[in-house]
Coordinates of C-alpha atoms in Angstrom, one line a residue:
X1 CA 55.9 63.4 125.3
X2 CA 54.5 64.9 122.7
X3 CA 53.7 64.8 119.9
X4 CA 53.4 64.9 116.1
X5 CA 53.7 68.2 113.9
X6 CA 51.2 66.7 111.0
X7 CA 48.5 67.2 113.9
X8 CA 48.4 70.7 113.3
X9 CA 46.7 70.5 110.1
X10 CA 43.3 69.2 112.1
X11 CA 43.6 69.1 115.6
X12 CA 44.7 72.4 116.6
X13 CA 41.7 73.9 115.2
X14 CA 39.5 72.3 117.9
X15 CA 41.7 73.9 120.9
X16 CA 40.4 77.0 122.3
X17 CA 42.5 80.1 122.4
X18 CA 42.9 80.2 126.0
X19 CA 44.0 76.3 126.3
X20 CA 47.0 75.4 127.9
X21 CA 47.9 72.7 125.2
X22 CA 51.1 71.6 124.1
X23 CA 52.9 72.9 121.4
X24 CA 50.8 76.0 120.7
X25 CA 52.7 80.0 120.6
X26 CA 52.9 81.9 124.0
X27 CA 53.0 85.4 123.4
X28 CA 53.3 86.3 127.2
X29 CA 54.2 85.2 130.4
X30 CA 52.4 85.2 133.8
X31 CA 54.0 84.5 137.4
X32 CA 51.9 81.3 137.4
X33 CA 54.7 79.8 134.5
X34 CA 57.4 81.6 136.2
X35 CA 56.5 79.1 139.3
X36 CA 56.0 76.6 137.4
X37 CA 59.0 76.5 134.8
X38 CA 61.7 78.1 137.1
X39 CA 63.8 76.4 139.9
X40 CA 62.4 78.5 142.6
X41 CA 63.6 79.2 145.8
X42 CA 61.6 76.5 147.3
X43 CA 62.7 74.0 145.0
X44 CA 66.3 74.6 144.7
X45 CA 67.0 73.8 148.4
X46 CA 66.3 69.9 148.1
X47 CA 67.1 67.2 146.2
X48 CA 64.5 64.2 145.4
X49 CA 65.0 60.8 146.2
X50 CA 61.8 58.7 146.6
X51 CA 57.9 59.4 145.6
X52 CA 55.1 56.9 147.6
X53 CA 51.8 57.9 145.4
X54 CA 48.8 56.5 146.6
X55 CA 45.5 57.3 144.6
X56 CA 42.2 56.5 144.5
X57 CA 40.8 56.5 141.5
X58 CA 36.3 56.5 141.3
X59 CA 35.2 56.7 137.5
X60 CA 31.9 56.7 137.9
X61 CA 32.0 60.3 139.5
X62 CA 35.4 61.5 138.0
X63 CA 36.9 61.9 141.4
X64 CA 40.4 61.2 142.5
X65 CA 42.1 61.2 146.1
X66 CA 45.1 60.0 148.0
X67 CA 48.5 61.5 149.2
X68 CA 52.1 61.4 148.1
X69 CA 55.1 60.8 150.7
X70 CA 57.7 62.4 149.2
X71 CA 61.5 61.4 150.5
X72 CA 64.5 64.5 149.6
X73 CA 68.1 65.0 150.8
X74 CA 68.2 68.7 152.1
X75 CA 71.6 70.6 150.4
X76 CA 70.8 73.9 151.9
X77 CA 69.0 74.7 155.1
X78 CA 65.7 76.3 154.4
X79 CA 62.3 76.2 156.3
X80 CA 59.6 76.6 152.5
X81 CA 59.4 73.9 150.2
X82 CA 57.2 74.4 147.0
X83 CA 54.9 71.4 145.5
X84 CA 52.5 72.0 143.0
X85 CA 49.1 70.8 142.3
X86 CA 46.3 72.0 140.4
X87 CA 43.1 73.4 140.7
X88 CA 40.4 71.6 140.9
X89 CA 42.2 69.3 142.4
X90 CA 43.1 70.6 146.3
X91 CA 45.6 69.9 149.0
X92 CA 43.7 68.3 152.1
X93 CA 46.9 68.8 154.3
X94 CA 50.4 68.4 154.4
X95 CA 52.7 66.1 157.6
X96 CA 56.2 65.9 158.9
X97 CA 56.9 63.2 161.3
X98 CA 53.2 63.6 162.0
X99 CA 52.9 66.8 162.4
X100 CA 50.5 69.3 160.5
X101 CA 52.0 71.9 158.2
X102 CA 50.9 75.3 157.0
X103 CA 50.6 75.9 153.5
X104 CA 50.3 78.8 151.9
X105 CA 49.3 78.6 148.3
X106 CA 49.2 80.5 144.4
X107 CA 47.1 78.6 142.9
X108 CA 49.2 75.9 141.3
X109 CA 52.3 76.2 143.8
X110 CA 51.8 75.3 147.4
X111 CA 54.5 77.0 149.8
X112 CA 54.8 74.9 153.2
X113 CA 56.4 75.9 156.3
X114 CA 58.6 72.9 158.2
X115 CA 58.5 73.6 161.5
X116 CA 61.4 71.0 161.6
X117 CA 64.8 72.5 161.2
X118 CA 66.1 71.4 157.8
X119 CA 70.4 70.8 158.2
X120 CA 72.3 70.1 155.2
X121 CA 72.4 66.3 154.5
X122 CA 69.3 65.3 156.1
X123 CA 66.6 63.0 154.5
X124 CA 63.5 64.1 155.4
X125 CA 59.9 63.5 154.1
X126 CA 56.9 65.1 153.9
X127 CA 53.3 63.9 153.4
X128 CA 50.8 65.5 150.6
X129 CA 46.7 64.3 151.3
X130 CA 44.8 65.5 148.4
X131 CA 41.2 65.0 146.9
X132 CA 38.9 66.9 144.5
X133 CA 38.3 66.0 140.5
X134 CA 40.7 66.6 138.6
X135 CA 41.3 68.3 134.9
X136 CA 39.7 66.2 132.2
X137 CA 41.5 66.5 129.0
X138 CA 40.1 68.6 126.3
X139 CA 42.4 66.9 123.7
X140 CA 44.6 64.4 125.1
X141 CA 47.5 64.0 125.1
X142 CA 47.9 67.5 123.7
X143 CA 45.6 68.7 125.8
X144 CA 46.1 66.5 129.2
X145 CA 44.9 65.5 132.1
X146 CA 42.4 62.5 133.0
X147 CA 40.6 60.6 129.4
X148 CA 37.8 59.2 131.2
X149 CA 35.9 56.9 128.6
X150 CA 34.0 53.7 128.2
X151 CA 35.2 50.9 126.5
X152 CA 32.8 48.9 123.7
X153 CA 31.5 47.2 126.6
X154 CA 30.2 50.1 129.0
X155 CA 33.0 49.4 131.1
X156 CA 35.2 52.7 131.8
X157 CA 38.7 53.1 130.7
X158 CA 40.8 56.0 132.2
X159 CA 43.9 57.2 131.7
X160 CA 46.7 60.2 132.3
X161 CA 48.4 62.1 130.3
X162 CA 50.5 65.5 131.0
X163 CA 53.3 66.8 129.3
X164 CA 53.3 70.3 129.0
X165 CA 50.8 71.0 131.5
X166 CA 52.6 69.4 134.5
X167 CA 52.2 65.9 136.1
X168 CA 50.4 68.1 139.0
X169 CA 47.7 68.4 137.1
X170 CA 46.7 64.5 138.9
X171 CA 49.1 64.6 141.7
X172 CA 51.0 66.7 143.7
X173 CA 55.0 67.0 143.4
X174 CA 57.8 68.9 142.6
X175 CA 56.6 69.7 139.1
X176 CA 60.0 70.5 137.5
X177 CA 62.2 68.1 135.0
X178 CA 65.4 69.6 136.4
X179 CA 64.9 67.3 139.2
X180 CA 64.3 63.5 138.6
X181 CA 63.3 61.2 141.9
X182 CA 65.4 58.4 142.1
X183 CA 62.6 55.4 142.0
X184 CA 59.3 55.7 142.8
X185 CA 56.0 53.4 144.3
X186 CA 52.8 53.9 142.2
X187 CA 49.8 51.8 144.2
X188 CA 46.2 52.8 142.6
X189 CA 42.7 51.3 143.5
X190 CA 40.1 50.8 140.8
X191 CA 36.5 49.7 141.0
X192 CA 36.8 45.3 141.0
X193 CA 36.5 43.8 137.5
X194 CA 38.9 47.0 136.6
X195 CA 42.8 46.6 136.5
X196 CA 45.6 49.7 136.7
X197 CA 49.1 49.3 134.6
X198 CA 51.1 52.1 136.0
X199 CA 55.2 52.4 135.6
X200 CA 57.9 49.7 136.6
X201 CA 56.6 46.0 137.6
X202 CA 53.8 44.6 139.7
X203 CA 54.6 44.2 142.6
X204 CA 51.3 43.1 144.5
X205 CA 47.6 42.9 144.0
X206 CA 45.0 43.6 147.1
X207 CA 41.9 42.5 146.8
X208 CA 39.2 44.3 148.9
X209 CA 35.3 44.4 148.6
X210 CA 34.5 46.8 146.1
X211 CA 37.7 47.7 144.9
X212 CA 41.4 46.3 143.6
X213 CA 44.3 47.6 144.3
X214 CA 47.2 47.6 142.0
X215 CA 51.1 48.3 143.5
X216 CA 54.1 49.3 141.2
X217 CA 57.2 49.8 141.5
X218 CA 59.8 51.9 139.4
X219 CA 63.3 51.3 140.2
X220 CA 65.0 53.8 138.0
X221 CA 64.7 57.5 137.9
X222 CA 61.7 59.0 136.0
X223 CA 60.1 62.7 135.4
X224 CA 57.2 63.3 136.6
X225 CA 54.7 63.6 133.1
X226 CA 56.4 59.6 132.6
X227 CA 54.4 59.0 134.8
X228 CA 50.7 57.6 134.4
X229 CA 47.4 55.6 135.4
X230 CA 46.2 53.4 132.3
X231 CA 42.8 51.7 134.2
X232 CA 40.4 49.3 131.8
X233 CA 39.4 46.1 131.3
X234 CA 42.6 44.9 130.1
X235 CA 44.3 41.5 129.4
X236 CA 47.9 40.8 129.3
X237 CA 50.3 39.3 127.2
X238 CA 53.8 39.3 126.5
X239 CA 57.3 37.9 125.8
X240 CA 61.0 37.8 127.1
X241 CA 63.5 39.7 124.7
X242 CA 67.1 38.7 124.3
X243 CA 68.6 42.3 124.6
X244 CA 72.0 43.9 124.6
X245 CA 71.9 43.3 128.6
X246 CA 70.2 40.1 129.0
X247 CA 66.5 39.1 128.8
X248 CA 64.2 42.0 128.6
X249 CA 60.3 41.5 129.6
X250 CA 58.2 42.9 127.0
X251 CA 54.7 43.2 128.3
X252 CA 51.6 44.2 126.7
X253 CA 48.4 45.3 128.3
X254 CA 44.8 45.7 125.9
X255 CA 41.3 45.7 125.9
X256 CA 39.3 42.3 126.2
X257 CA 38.1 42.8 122.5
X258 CA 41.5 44.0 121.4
X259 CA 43.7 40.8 122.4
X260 CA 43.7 38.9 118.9
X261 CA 44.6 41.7 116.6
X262 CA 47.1 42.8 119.5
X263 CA 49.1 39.9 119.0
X264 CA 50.1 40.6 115.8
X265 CA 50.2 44.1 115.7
X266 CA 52.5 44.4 118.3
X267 CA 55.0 42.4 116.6
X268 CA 56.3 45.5 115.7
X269 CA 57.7 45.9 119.5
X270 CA 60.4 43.5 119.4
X271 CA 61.6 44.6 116.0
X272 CA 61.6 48.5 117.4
X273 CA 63.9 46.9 120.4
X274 CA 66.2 45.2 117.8
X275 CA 66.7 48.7 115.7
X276 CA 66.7 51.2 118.5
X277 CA 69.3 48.7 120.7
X278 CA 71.5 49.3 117.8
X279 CA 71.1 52.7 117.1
X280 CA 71.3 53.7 121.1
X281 CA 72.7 51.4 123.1
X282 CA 70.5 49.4 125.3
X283 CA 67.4 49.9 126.4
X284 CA 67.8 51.9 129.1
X285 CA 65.3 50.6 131.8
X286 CA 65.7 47.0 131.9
X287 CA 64.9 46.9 135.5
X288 CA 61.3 48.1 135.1
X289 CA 60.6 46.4 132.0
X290 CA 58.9 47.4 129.1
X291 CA 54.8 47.8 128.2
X292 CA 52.4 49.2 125.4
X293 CA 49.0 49.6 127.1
X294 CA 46.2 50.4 124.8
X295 CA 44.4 53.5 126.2
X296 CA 41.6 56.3 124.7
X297 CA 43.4 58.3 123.2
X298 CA 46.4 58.3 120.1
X299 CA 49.2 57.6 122.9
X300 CA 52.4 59.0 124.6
X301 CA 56.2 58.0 126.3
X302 CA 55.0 57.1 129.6
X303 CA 58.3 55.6 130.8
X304 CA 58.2 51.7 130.5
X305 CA 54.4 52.0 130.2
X306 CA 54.1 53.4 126.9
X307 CA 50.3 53.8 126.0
X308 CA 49.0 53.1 122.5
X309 CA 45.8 54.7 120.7
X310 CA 47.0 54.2 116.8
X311 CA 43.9 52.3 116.3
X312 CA 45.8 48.8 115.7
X313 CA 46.6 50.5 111.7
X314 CA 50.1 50.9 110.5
X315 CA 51.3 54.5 109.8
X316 CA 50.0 57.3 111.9
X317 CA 46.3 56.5 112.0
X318 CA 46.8 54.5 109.1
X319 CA 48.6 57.9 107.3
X320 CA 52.5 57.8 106.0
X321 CA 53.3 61.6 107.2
X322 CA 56.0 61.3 104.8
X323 CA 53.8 60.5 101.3
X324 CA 56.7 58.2 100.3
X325 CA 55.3 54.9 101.4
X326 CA 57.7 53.9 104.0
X327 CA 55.6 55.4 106.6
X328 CA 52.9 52.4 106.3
X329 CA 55.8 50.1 107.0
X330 CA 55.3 50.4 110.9
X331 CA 52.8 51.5 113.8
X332 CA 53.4 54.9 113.8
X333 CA 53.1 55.3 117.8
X334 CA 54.6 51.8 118.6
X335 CA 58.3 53.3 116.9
X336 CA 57.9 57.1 117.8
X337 CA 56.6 56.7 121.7
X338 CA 59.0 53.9 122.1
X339 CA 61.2 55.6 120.6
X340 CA 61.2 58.1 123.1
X341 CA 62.3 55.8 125.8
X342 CA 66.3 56.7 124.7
X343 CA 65.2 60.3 124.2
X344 CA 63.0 61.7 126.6
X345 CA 63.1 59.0 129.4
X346 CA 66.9 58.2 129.5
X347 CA 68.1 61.9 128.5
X348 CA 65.2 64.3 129.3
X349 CA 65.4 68.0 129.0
X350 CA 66.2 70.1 132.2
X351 CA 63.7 72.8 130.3
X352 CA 61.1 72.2 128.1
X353 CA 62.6 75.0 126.1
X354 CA 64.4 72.2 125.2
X355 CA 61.8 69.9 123.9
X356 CA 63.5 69.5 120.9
X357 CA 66.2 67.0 122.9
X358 CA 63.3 64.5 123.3
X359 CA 61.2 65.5 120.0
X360 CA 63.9 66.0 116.7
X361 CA 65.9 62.3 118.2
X362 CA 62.5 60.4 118.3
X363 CA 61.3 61.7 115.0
X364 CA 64.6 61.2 113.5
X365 CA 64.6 57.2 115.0
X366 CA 61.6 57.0 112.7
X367 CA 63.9 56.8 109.5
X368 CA 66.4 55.0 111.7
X369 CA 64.0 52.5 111.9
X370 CA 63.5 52.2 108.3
X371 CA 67.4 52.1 107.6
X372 CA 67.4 49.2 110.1
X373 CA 65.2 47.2 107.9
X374 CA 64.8 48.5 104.4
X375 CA 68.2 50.3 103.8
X376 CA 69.4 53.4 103.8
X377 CA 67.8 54.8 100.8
X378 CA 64.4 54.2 102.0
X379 CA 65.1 55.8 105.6
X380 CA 66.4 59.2 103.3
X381 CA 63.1 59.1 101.0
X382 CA 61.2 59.0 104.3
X383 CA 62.9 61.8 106.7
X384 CA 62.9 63.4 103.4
X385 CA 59.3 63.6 102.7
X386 CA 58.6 64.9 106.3
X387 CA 59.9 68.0 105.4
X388 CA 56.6 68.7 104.0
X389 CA 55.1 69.1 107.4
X390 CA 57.5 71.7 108.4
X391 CA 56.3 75.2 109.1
X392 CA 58.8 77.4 109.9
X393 CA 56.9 79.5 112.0
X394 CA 58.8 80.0 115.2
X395 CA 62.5 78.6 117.0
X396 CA 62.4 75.1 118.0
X397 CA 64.1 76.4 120.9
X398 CA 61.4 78.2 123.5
X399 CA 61.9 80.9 126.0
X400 CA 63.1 79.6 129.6
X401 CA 61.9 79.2 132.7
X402 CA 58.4 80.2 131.9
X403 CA 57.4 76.3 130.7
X404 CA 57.3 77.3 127.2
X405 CA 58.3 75.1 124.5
X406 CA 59.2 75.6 121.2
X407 CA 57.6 75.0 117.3
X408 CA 56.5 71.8 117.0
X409 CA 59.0 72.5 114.3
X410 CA 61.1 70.2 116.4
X411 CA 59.7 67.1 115.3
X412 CA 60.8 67.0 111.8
X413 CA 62.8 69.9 111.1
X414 CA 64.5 68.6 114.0
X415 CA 65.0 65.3 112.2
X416 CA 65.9 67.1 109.0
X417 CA 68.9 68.9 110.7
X418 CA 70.4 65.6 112.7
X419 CA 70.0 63.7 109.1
X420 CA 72.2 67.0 107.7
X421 CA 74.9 67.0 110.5
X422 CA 75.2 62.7 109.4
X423 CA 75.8 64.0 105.9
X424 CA 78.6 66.7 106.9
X425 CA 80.1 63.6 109.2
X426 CA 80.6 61.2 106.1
X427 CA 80.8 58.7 108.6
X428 CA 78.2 56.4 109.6
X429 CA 79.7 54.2 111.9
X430 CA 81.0 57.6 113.9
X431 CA 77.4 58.5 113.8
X432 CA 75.9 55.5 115.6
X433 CA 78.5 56.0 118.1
X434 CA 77.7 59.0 119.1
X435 CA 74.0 57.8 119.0
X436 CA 75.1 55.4 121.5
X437 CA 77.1 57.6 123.1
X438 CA 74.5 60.3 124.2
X439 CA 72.5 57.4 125.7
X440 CA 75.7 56.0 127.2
X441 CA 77.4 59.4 128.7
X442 CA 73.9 61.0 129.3
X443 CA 72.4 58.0 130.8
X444 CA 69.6 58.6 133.4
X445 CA 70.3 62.3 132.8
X446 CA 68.4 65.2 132.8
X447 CA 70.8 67.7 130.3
X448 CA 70.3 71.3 128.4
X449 CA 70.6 71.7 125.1
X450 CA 74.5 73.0 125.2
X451 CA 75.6 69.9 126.7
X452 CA 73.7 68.1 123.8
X453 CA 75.0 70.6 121.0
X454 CA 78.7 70.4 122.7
X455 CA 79.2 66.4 123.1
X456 CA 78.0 66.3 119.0
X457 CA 80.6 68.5 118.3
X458 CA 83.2 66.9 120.5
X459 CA 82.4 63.8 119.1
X460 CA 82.0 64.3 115.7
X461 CA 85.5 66.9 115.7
X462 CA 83.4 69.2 114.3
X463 CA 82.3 72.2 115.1
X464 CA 78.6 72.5 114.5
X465 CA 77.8 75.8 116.9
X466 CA 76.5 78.0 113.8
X467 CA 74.6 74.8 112.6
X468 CA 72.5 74.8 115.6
X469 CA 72.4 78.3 115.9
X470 CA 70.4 78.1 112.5
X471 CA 68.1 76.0 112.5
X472 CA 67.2 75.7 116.4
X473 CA 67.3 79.2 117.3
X474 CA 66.1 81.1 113.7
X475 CA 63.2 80.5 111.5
X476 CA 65.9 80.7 108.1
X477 CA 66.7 78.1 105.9
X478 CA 70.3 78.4 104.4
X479 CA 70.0 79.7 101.2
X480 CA 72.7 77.9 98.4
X481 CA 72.8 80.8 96.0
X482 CA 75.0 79.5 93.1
X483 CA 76.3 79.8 89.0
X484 CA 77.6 76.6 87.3
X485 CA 79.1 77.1 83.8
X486 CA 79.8 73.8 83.4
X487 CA 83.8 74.2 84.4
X488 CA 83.4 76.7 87.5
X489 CA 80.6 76.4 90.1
X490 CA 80.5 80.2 91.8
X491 CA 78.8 80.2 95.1
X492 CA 77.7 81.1 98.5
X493 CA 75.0 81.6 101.2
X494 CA 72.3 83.7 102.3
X495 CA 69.7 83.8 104.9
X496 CA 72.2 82.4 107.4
X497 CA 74.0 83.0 110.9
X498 CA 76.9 85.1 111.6
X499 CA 79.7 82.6 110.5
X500 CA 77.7 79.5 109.7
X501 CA 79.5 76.8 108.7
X502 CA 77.9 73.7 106.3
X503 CA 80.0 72.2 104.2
X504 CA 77.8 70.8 101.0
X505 CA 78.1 67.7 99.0
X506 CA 77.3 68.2 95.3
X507 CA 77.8 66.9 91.6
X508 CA 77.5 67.4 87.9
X509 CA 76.8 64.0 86.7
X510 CA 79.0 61.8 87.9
X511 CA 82.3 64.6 89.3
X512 CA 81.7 65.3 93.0
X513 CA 82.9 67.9 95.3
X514 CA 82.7 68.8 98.4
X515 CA 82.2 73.3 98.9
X516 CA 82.4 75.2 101.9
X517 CA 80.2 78.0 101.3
X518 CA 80.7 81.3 103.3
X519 CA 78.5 84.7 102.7
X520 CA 81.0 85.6 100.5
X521 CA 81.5 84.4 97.1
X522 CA 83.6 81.5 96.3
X523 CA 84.6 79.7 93.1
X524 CA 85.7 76.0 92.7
X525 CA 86.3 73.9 89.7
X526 CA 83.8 71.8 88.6
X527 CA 83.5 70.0 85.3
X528 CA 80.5 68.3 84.1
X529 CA 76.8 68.6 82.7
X530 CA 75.6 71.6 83.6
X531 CA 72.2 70.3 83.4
X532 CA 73.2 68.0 86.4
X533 CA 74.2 69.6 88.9
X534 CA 72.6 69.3 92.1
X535 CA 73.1 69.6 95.9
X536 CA 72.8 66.7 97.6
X537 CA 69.3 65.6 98.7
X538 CA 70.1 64.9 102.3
X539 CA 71.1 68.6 103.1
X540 CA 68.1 70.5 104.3
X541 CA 68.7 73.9 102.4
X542 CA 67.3 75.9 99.9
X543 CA 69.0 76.3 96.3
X544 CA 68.8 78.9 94.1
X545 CA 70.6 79.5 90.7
X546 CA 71.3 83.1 90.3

C-alpha cells in the first residue's frame, strides 16, 4: 500500500499527533502493536486456507455488519485462537460446528476458546458475526478505514482502505501478513441503484428489494489490507490483453460522469501491463483478473482491484515528483499502484518492517516504466530527480513485530539504491532477470527482507550485504572523499558501514575507470581534464574534493 514520500510536504501536517497513520515515527511501543505485529501464540498454531466475508454495507448511517467463516489447517494442537477486530466495530459472537464460543478480548485481539479438540492436520472453521460502525478515515489511504462520500450526484460512494492500520479495522481476521489465506469469497450488499467491485471476478448478482448483492471470488492468495469494498454508482468497461500467459481481462470500474474521459485515460493500463510483463515476468494474478476502480480518495494496490483517485491528470495530481518532465508522461497512480501488483501482492513483506520490499521496487518501476518507452536516459533523469524528496530522517527498515514501518524514505531512496546496485551490475540484461526472477522464485510469497537482500546477491554474484546495510538500515550517505591531479585520482570513503563495498564508475573526460573505494586511502591512475572529472550520476553518494 502505501504511499508517496512527496506527501509529506502537505499532508502530514493535517494528521493529528496521536493518529495511527502510515508512515509516520513511533517512538514507543504498547502491547496493543505487540498483538498486533507479532505471530502470537494464538496465531502461530494454524495455518489459513479460506476466508467467506459477508458484509452489509448501510451508507446512509455509516454502519457495517456481517460475519467471516474462516477455513485453517491446524499444525499444532491448541485450544486459543486470536482474530482481531477493531473498536468500534464489535464481535457479536463467534461458532464451531454450531456451537457458541467464548471470547475473551484486548481491545483489538479477540482470544477464543474451541471447545473442539484441535489435532494436528485437521481443517476446521470458525464463524466471526460482527456489527457496529466502523473507523472512518481521517486521511485515507494514509489514514484508513471506511471514505464514505457522495458522488456529484448525491449518490454515496464508499470505499476501504487499510494498510498500516490493519484490514481489521472493517473485518475481522487473522490480521498478520506472515500468513496469506489461500483464496478467498468477498459477497457485499449495497443499497439498489449502488454496485460493489471487490477482489477477483463476479461471480453472481442477487437482487433483493432494497438491496443488491454483489459476490466475488479471489482464486489466488491475497493479504488481508489487498483487500477492499469500492461501492458507487459505477459503470464498467474494459478489454482483453494478450499477456505473457494468454489473454488477460482488464476491467475498469468508474463513476457515471467519469466514463468518457476514463476511456482514454486509462490507456495507460495496457501500456503499464506491456512494461511491467517485461520487467517482472507476468502478471501474476491472471486468474482474478485485473481492475482500476475510481474511488474518493488518491488510490491504493488493492490486489486486482486497484482503486484510482489521481483525478484523471497525468503525473501525481497532475505534479512530476521528479521536476524533470518525465513524470507528466503517465498517471502517476495507474503505474505506481499497479505497479505494486509484482511487489506487494505477488512478494509481500512477512513484516511491515519490511515495507521497503513493496515500496523502493514500485517506486523504482516508475523509471522502469519510462525506460520501457522513452529510453534509458530519460528513466535516469527521472529516478534521479526523486532524490529531491528524500529526507533522510530515519532507516527504511522499521523495528519488528510491533507493526512499525520504516521512513517513507523507502519510496525513493529505495529506488535510488536498486538504480545503484544496476550500475555496480554493468549488466542490464542480468538485471531484468533477476527482476523476473524475484517474481518468479518468490511467486505468491510472503518473504523478509534477508531472503530479498540474499537472492540479489546470489544472483547478481555479488556481494551487496554492506550495501544494504547502508542505506536500509543507517540514515548515512557514502561519502566519495577524493584528490585528482589530473594523472592520479587519491580516494576513499566516509560516513559508511563497517566494510562497505561500492565499486564507483567515474571519468575525466573521456578515460574511465572503475575504483573500489575502502576507508582507507587508495590511489589509481587517471589521466585527463581535471576539470572533468566526475562520479557517475547513477550512484547515489555524496562527493567531495578534499
Amino acid at each position: 500500500m502505501k504511499h508517496f514520500t512527496v506527501v509529506l510536504f502537505f499532508l502530514f501536517l493535517s494528521i493529528s499527533s496521536h493518529s495511527q497513520a502510515l508512515l509516520q515515527a513511533k517512538d514507543y511501543f504498547t502491547a496493543q502493536d505487540s498483538l498486533r505485529g507479532s505471530i502470537t501464540p494464538e496465531r502461530a498454531w494454524w495455518d489459513l486456507n479460506f476466508y467467506d466475508l459477508k458484509v452489509t454495507i448501510k451508507p446512509e448511517d455509516k454502519f457495517i455488519s456481517g460475519s467471516n467463516t474462516i477455513k485453517y489447517t491446524v499444525l499444532e494442537a491448541h485450544q486459543i485462537l486470536q482474530i482481531d477486530l477493531q473498536p468500534p466495530l464489535q464481535i457479536e459472537k463467534v461458532t464451531q460446528d454450531g456451537e457458541e464460543l467464548i471470547v475473551s478480548s484486548k481491545i483489538n485481539a479477540h482470544f477464543i476458546t474451541l471447545k473442539k479438540e484441535q489435532k494436528k492436520g485437521d481443517k476446521n472453521e470458525i464463524t466471526v458475526y460482527y456489527s457496529g460502525k466502523p473507523r472512518e478515515a481521517k486521511n485515507a489511504p494514509w489514514d484508513g478505514g471506511f471514505s464514505w462520500k457522495k458522488d456529484n450526484n448525491g449518490k454515496d460512494f464508499v470505499a476501504t482502505s487499510c494498510q498500516g492500520l490493519g484490514a481489521s479495522v472493517w473485518w475481522p481476521n487473522k490480521d498478520h501478513m506472515y500468513d496469506e489465506v489461500d483464496s478467498m469469497a468477498i459477497s457485499v450488499t449495497v443499497p439498489k441503484g449502488l454496485m460493489d467491485v471487490s477482489n477477483g471476478r463476479l461471480k453472481s448478482v442477487q437482487e433483493h428489494e432494497t438491496t443488491t448483492t454483489y459476490n466475488w471470488y479471489v482464486a489466488n492468495p491475497i493479504n488481508n489490507y489487498g483487500v477492499n469494498v469500492n461501492v458507487g454508482d459505477y459503470v464498467h468497461f474494459g478489454e482483453k490483453y494478450p499477456g505473457e500467459k494468454g489473454t488477460l481481462d482488464m476491467d475498469y470500474y468508474v463513476l457515471k460522469d467519469d466514463l468518457e474521459k476514463a476511456k482514454i485515460h486509462f490507456e495507460d493500463a495496457p501500456k503499464m501491463m506491456k512494461a511491467f510483463e517485461h520487467w517482472f515476468g507476468p502478471y501474476p494474478f491472471y486468474e482474478d483478473s485485473f481492475k482500476l476502480v475510481e474511488v474518493p480518495y488518491l488510490g491504493m494496490e488493492h490486489q486486482s482491484s486497484v482503486t484510482y483517485g489521481n483525478q484523471f491528470m497525468k503525473g501525481y495530481l497532475g505534479r512530476d515528483l521528479s521536476d524533470t518532465g518525465w513524470g507528466l508522461k503517465f498517471d502517476f497512480i495507474i503505474i505506481h499502484e499497479a505497479g505494486h501488483e509484482w511487489f506487494a501482492n505477488n512478494i509481500t513483506y512477512k513484516d511491515i518492517a519490511d515495507m521497503w520490499l513493496h515500496e523502493s521496487f514500485t517506486a523504482y518501476s516508475e523509471s522502469l516504466f519510462i525506460e520501457y518507452y522513452y529510453g534509458k536516459e530519460a528513466a535516469e533523469d527521472y529516478v534521479i530527480g526523486t532524490r529531491k524528496i528524500i529526507q533522510n530522517d530515519r532507516p527504511i527498515i522499521g523495528a519488528y513485530n510491533v507493526n512499525n514501518e520504516g521512513s517513507s524514505d523507502m519510496y525513493y531512496k529505495g529506488a535510488n539504491l536498486l538504480n545503484t546496485i544496476r550500475q555496480v551490475l554493468n549488466d542490464d540484461k542480468k538485471w531484468r532477470s533477476i527482476l523476473r526472477g524475484l517474481n518468479k522464485d518468490f511467486y505468491h510469497k510472503t518473504v523478509t527482507t534477508a531472503q530479498i537482500e540474499n537472492y540479489i546477491s546470489e544472483m547478481a554474484g555479488i556481494d551487496f550485504s554492506t550495501v544494504f546495510d547502508q542505506y536500509l538500515r543507517t540514515i548515512e550517505i557514502p561519502v566519495l572523499e577524493y584528490h585528482y591531479d589530473g594523472k592520479k585520482l587519491k580516494y576513499r570513503y566516509t560516513h559508511v558501514v563497517n566494510g562497505f563495498a561500492l565499486p564507483l564508475k567515474v571519468s575525466a573526460g573521456d578515460k574511465t575507470l572503475w575504483i573500489e573505494p575502502t576507508t582507507e586511502w587508495n590511489t589509481s591512475k587517471l589521466k585527463g581534464d581535471i576539470a572533468a572529472f566526475k562520479v557517475g550520476r547513477n550512484f547515489y553518494i555524496d562527493v567531495k574534493k578534499s
